[in-house]
Coordinates of C-alpha atoms and ligand atoms in Angstrom, one line a residue:
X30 CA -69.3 -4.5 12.1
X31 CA -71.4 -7.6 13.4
X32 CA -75.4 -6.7 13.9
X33 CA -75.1 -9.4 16.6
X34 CA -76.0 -8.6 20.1
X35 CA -75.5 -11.1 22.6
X36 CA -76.8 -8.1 25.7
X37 CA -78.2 -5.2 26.1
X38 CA -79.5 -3.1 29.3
X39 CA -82.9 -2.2 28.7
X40 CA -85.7 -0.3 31.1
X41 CA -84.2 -1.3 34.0
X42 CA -82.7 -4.9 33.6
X43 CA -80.4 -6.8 31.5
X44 CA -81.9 -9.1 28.5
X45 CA -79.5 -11.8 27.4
X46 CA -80.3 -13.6 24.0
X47 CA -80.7 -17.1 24.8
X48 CA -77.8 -18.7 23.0
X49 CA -79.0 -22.1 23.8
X50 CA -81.5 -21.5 21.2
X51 CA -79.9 -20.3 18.2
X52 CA -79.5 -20.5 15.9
X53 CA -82.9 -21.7 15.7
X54 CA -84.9 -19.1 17.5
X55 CA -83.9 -15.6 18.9
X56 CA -85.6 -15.0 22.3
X57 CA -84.1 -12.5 25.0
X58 CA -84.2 -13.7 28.8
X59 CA -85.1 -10.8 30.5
X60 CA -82.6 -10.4 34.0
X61 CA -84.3 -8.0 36.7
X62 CA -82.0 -9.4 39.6
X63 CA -78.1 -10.2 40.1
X64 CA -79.1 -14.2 41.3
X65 CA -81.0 -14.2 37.3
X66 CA -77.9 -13.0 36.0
X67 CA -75.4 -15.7 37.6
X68 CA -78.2 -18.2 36.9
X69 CA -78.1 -17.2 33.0
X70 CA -74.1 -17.3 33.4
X71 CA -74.1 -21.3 34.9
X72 CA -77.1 -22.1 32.5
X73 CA -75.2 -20.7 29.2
X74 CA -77.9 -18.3 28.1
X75 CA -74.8 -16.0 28.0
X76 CA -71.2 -17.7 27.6
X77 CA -68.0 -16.6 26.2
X78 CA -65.2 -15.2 28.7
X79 CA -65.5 -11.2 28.1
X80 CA -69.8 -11.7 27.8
X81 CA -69.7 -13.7 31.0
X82 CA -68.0 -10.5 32.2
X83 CA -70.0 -7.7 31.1
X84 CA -73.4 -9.6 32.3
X85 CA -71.6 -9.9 35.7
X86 CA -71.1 -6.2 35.6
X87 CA -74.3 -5.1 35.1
X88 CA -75.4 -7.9 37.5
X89 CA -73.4 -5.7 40.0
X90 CA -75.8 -2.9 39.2
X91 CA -78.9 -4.9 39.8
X92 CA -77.6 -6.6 43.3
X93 CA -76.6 -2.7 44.1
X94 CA -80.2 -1.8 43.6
X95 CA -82.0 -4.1 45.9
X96 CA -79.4 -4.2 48.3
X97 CA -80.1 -0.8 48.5
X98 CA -83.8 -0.9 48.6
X99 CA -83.0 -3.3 51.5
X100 CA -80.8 -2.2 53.4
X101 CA -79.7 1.7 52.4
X102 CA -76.6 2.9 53.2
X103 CA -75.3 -0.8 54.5
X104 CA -75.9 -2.0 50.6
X105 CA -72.1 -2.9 50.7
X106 CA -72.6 -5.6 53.4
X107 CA -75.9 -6.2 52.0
X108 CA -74.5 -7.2 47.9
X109 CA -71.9 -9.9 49.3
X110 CA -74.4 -12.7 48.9
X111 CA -74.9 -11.8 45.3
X112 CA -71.4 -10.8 44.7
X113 CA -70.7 -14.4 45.6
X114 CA -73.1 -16.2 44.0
X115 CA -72.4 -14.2 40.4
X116 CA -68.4 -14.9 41.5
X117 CA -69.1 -19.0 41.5
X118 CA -70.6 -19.1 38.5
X119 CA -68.4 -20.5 36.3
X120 CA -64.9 -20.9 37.1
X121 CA -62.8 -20.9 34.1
X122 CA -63.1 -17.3 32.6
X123 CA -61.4 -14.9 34.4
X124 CA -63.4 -12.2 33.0
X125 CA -66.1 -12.7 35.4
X126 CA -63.9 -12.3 38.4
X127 CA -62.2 -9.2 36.5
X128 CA -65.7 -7.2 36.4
X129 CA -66.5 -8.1 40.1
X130 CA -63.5 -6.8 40.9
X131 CA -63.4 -3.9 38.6
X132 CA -67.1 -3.5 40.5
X133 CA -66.1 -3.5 43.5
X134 CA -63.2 -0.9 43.6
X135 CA -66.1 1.8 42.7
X136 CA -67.7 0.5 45.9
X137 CA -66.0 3.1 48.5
X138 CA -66.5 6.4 45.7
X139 CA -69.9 6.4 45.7
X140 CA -72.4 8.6 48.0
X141 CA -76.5 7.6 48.5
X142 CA -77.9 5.5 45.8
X143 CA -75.3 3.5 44.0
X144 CA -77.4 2.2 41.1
X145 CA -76.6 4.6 38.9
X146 CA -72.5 5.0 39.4
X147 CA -72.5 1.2 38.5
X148 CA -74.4 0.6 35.7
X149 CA -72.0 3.9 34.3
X150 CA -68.9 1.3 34.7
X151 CA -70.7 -2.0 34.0
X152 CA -71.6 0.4 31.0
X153 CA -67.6 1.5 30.5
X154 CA -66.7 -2.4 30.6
X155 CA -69.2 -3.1 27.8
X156 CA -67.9 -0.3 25.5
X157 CA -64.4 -1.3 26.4
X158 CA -64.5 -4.4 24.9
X159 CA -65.8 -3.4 21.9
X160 CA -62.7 -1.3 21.4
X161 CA -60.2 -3.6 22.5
X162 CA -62.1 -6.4 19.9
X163 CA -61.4 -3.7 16.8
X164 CA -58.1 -3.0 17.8
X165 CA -57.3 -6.9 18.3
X166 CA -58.8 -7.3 15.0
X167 CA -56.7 -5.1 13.2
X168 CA -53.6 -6.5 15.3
X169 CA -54.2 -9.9 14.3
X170 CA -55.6 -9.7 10.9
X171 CA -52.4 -8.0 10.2
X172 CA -50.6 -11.5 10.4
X173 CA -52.6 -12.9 8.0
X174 CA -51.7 -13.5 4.9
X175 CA -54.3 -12.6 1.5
X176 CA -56.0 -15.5 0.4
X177 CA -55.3 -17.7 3.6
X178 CA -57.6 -20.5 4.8
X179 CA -58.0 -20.6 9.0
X180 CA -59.4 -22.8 11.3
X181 CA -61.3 -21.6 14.4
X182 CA -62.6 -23.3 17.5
X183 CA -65.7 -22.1 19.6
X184 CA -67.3 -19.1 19.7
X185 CA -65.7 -16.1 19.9
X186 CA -67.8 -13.4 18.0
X187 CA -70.0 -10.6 18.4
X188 CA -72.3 -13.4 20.7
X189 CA -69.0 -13.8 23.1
X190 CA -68.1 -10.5 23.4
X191 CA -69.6 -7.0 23.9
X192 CA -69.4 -7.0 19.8
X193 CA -67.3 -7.8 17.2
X194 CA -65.4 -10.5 18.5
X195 CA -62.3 -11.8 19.2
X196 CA -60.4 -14.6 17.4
X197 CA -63.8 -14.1 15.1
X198 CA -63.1 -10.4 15.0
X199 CA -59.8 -11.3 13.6
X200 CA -61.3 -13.4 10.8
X201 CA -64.1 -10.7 10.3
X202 CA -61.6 -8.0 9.9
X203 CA -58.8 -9.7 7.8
X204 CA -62.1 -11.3 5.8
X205 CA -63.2 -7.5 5.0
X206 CA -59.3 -6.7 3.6
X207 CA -59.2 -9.8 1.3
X208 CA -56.3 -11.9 3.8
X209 CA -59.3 -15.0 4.2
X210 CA -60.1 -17.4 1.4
X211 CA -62.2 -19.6 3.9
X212 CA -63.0 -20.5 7.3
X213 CA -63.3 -23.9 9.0
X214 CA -65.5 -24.1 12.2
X215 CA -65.0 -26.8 14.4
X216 CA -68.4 -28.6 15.5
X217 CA -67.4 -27.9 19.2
X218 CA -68.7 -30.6 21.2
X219 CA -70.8 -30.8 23.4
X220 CA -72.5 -27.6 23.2
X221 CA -71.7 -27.2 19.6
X222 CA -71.0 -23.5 19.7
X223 CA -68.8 -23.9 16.3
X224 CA -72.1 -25.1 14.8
X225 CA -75.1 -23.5 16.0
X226 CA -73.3 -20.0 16.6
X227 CA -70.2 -19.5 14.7
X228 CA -71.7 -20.4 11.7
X229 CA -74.3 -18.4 12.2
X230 CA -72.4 -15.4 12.6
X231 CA -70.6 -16.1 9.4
X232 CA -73.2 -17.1 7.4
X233 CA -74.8 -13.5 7.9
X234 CA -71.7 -11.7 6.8
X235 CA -71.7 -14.3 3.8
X236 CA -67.9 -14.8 5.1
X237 CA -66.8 -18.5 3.3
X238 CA -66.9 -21.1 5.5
X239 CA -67.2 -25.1 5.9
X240 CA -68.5 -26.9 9.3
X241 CA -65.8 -29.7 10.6
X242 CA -66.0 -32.0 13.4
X243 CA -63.7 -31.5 16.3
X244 CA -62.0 -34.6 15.8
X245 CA -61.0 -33.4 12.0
X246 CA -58.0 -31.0 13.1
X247 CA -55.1 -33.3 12.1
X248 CA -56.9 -34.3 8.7
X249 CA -57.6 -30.8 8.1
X250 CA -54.5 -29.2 8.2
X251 CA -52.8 -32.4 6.7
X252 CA -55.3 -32.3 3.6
X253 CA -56.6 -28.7 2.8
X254 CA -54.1 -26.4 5.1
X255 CA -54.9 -23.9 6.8
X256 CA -52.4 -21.6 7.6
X257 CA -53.5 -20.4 11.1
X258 CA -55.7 -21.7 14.1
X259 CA -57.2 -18.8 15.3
X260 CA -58.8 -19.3 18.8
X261 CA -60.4 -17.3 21.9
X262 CA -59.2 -17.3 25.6
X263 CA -60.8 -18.0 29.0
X264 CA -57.5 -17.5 30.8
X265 CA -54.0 -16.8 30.2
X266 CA -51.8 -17.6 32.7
X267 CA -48.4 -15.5 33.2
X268 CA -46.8 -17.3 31.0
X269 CA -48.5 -17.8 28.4
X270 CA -50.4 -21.2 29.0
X271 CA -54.1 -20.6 27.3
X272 CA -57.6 -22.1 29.1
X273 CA -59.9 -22.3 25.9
X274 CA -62.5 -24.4 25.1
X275 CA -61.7 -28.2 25.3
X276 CA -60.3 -29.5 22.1
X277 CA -58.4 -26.8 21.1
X278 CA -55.2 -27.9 22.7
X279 CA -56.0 -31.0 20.3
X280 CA -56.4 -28.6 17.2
X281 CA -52.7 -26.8 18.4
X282 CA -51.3 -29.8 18.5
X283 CA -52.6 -30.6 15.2
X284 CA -51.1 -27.1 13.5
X285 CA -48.2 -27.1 15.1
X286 CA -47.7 -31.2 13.3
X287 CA -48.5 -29.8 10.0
X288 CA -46.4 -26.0 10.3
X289 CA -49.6 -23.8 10.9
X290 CA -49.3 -21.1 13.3
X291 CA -51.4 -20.6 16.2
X292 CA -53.0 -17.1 17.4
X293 CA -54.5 -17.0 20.4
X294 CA -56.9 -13.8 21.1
X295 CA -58.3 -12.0 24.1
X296 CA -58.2 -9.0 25.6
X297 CA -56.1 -7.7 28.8
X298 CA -59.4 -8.6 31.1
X299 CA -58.6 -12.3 30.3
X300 CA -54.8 -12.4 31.2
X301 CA -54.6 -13.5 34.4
X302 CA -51.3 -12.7 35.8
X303 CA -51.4 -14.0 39.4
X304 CA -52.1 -17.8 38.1
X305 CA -48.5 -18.5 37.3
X306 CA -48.9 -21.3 34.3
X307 CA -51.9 -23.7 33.3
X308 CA -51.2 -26.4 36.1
X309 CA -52.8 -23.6 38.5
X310 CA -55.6 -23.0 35.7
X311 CA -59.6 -24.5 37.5
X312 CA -60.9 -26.1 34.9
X313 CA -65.1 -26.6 34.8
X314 CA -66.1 -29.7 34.5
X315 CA -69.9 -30.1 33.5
X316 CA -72.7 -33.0 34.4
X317 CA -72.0 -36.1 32.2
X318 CA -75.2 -36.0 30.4
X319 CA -73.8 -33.2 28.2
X320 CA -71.9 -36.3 26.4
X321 CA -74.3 -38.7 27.0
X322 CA -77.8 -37.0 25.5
X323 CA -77.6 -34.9 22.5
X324 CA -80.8 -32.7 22.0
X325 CA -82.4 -34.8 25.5
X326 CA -82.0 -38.0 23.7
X327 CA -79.5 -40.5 24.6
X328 CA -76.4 -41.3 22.7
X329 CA -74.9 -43.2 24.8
X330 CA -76.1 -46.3 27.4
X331 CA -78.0 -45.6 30.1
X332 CA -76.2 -44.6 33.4
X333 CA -72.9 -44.7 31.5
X334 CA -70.3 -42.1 33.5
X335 CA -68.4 -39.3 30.9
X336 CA -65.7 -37.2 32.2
X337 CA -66.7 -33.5 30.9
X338 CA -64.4 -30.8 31.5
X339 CA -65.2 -27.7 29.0
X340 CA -62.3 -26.3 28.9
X341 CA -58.4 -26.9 28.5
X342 CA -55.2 -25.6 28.5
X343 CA -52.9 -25.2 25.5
X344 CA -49.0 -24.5 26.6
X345 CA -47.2 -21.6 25.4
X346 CA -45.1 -23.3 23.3
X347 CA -47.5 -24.5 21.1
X348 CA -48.6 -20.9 20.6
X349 CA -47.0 -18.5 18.1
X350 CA -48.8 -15.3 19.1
X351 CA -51.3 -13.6 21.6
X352 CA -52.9 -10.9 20.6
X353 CA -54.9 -8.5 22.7
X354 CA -55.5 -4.3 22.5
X355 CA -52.1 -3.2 22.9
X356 CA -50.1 -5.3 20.6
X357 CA -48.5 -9.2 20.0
X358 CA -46.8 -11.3 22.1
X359 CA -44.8 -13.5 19.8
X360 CA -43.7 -17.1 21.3
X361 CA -45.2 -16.1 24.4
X362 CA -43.3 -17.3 27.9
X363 CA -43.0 -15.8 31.4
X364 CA -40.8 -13.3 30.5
X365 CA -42.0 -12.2 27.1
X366 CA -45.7 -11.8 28.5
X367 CA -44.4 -10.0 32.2
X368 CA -42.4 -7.9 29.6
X369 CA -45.5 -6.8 27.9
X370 CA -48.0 -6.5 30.6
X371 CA -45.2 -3.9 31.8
X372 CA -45.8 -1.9 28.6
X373 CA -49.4 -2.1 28.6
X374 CA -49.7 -0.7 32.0
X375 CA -51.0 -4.4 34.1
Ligands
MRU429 O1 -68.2 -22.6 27.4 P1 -68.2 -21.3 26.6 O2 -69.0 -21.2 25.4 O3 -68.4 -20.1 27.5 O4 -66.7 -21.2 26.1 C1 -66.3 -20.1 25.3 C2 -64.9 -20.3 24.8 O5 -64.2 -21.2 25.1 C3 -64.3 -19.1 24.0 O6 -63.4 -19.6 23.1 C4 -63.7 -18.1 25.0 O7 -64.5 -17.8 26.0 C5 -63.3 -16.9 24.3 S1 -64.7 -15.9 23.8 C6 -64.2 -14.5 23.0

């Protein structure tokens, strides 16, 4: 179990460790309003699909309680703004529309004062999470073989998740039965989420690991192979196509070359069954200076352009399973995945 806390609700408002900091320095932002929340979503104070979710939920708690203070029993006309402004944050992870909408349908239940019946569900979607990473760990770590080396892309631990993790909850679980010999962590460009934050959270658990850049996948697996990618989600489309964090349809490509398997991992809040395949998929695309400063200095020549989207989108073919709460989806396709969903009750 990871001591990492990426939120936590705390007298009255939700603090957010500031992951644009680590892993140099751990500060909280403290959140007191919904608008702060959204803000800390678009900023990357809080990032990763499911923690983009919870933090919306509880932002829902905090836009109930001053639309209430302003307005009383019209609170529900009075929280669109806010429900809006959390919704546009970013685009990609369908988490964050998930908990508005999971938000939402509580709406019409509750009587008077409605703080209090929301932050008991934005509360229910955090500890939810947290169940569905352990059972996706054990899931997924059951696939691995002992001794295996994997690579991963991102972050997708305890700090992108209510805890735990997810394709970092895999490794952490199948670490603790002996199934990993050593992990390679992509660099992640540009925000370097491989470097500052999955290393981090490895190094604490003393879990064996070595930092590559993004643009070693095909080397990697050629040269030391890995046996398994082993990435996050931001959506999965109904069938099967994966929005993850850009460069990981590169490092698919890249196993799938050298006869690695890919596992994809995320929970049920990140399937998005109405989106019918990738094509449909909104991908972010963020300001240019991301690529062309590093640290606020400049790496590349002044007023250059850069084309930045953040995310992108793996096909289901490339992918050998996806593994969430309820089970695997091996060789994932329209069929296989509406197949499941069925089973697992969405
Ligand atoms: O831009 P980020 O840091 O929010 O992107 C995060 C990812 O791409 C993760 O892989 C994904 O959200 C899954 S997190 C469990």
């Amino acid at each position: 179990m990871s001591a990492v806390t990426a939120l936590r609700w705390h007298s009255g408002a939700l603090d957010l460790l500031d992951q644009r900091r680590l892993p140099a320095e751990q500060t909280w932002l403290r959140c007191a309003s919904a608008g702060a929340v959204a803000d800390a979503i678009r900023d990357m104070v809080v990032r990763g699909a499911p923690a983009i979710g919870i933090a919306a939920a509880y932002g829902v708690a905090l836009a109930a309680r001053d639309a209430y203070a302003a307005a009383g029993d019209g609170w529900r006309g009075a929280i669109a703004a806010d429900m809006a402004y959390l919704r546009a944050a970013r685009p990609t992870a369908v988490n964050l529309a998930w908990a508005l909408d999971r938000m939402a349908r509580q709406f019409a239940d509750i009587a008077g004062d409605p703080e209090r019946a929301l932050l008991a569900e934005a509360r229910a979607i955090h500890d939810e999470d947290v169940a569905a990473n352990h059972a996706m760990a054990a899931h997924g770590a059951a696939l691995i073989d002992p001794g295996s080396r994997v690579l991963t892309h991102c972050n997708t631990g305890a700090l992108a998740t209510g805890g735990h993790g997810t394709a970092l909850g895999v490794i952490r679980t199948a670490h603790a039965q002996g199934r990993i010999a050593e992990v390679f962590v992509d660099e992640t460009r540009p925000w370097l989420q491989g470097a500052r934050l999955t290393a981090w959270e490895l190094q604490q658990e003393g879990i064996p690991a070595r930092l590559v850049v993004d643009g070693a996948a095909a080397w990697l697996f050629a040269r030391l192979r890995p046996a398994w990618l082993i990435v996050g989600a931001d959506r999965i489309a109904a069938n099967g196509d994966t929005a993850n964090k850009i460069g990981t349809y590169t490092a698919a490509l890249a196993a799938r070359a050298h006869g690695a398997k890919v596992m994809v991992v995320a929970p049920l809040s990140t399937f998005d069954p109405v989106t019918p395949d990738g094509a449909a998929i909104e991908v972010e695309e963020r300001p240019a200076q991301e690529l062309t400063q590093l640290a606020g200095q400049p790496v590349a020549p002044a007023g250059f352009a850069a084309w930045n989207p953040v995310f992108d989108v793996t096909p289901a073919g490339l992918i050998d399973v996806i593994v969430c709460e309820h089970g695997v989806i091996e060789r994932p396709d329209a069929a296989r995945m509406a197949a499941f969903l069925r089973t697992a009750g969405r």
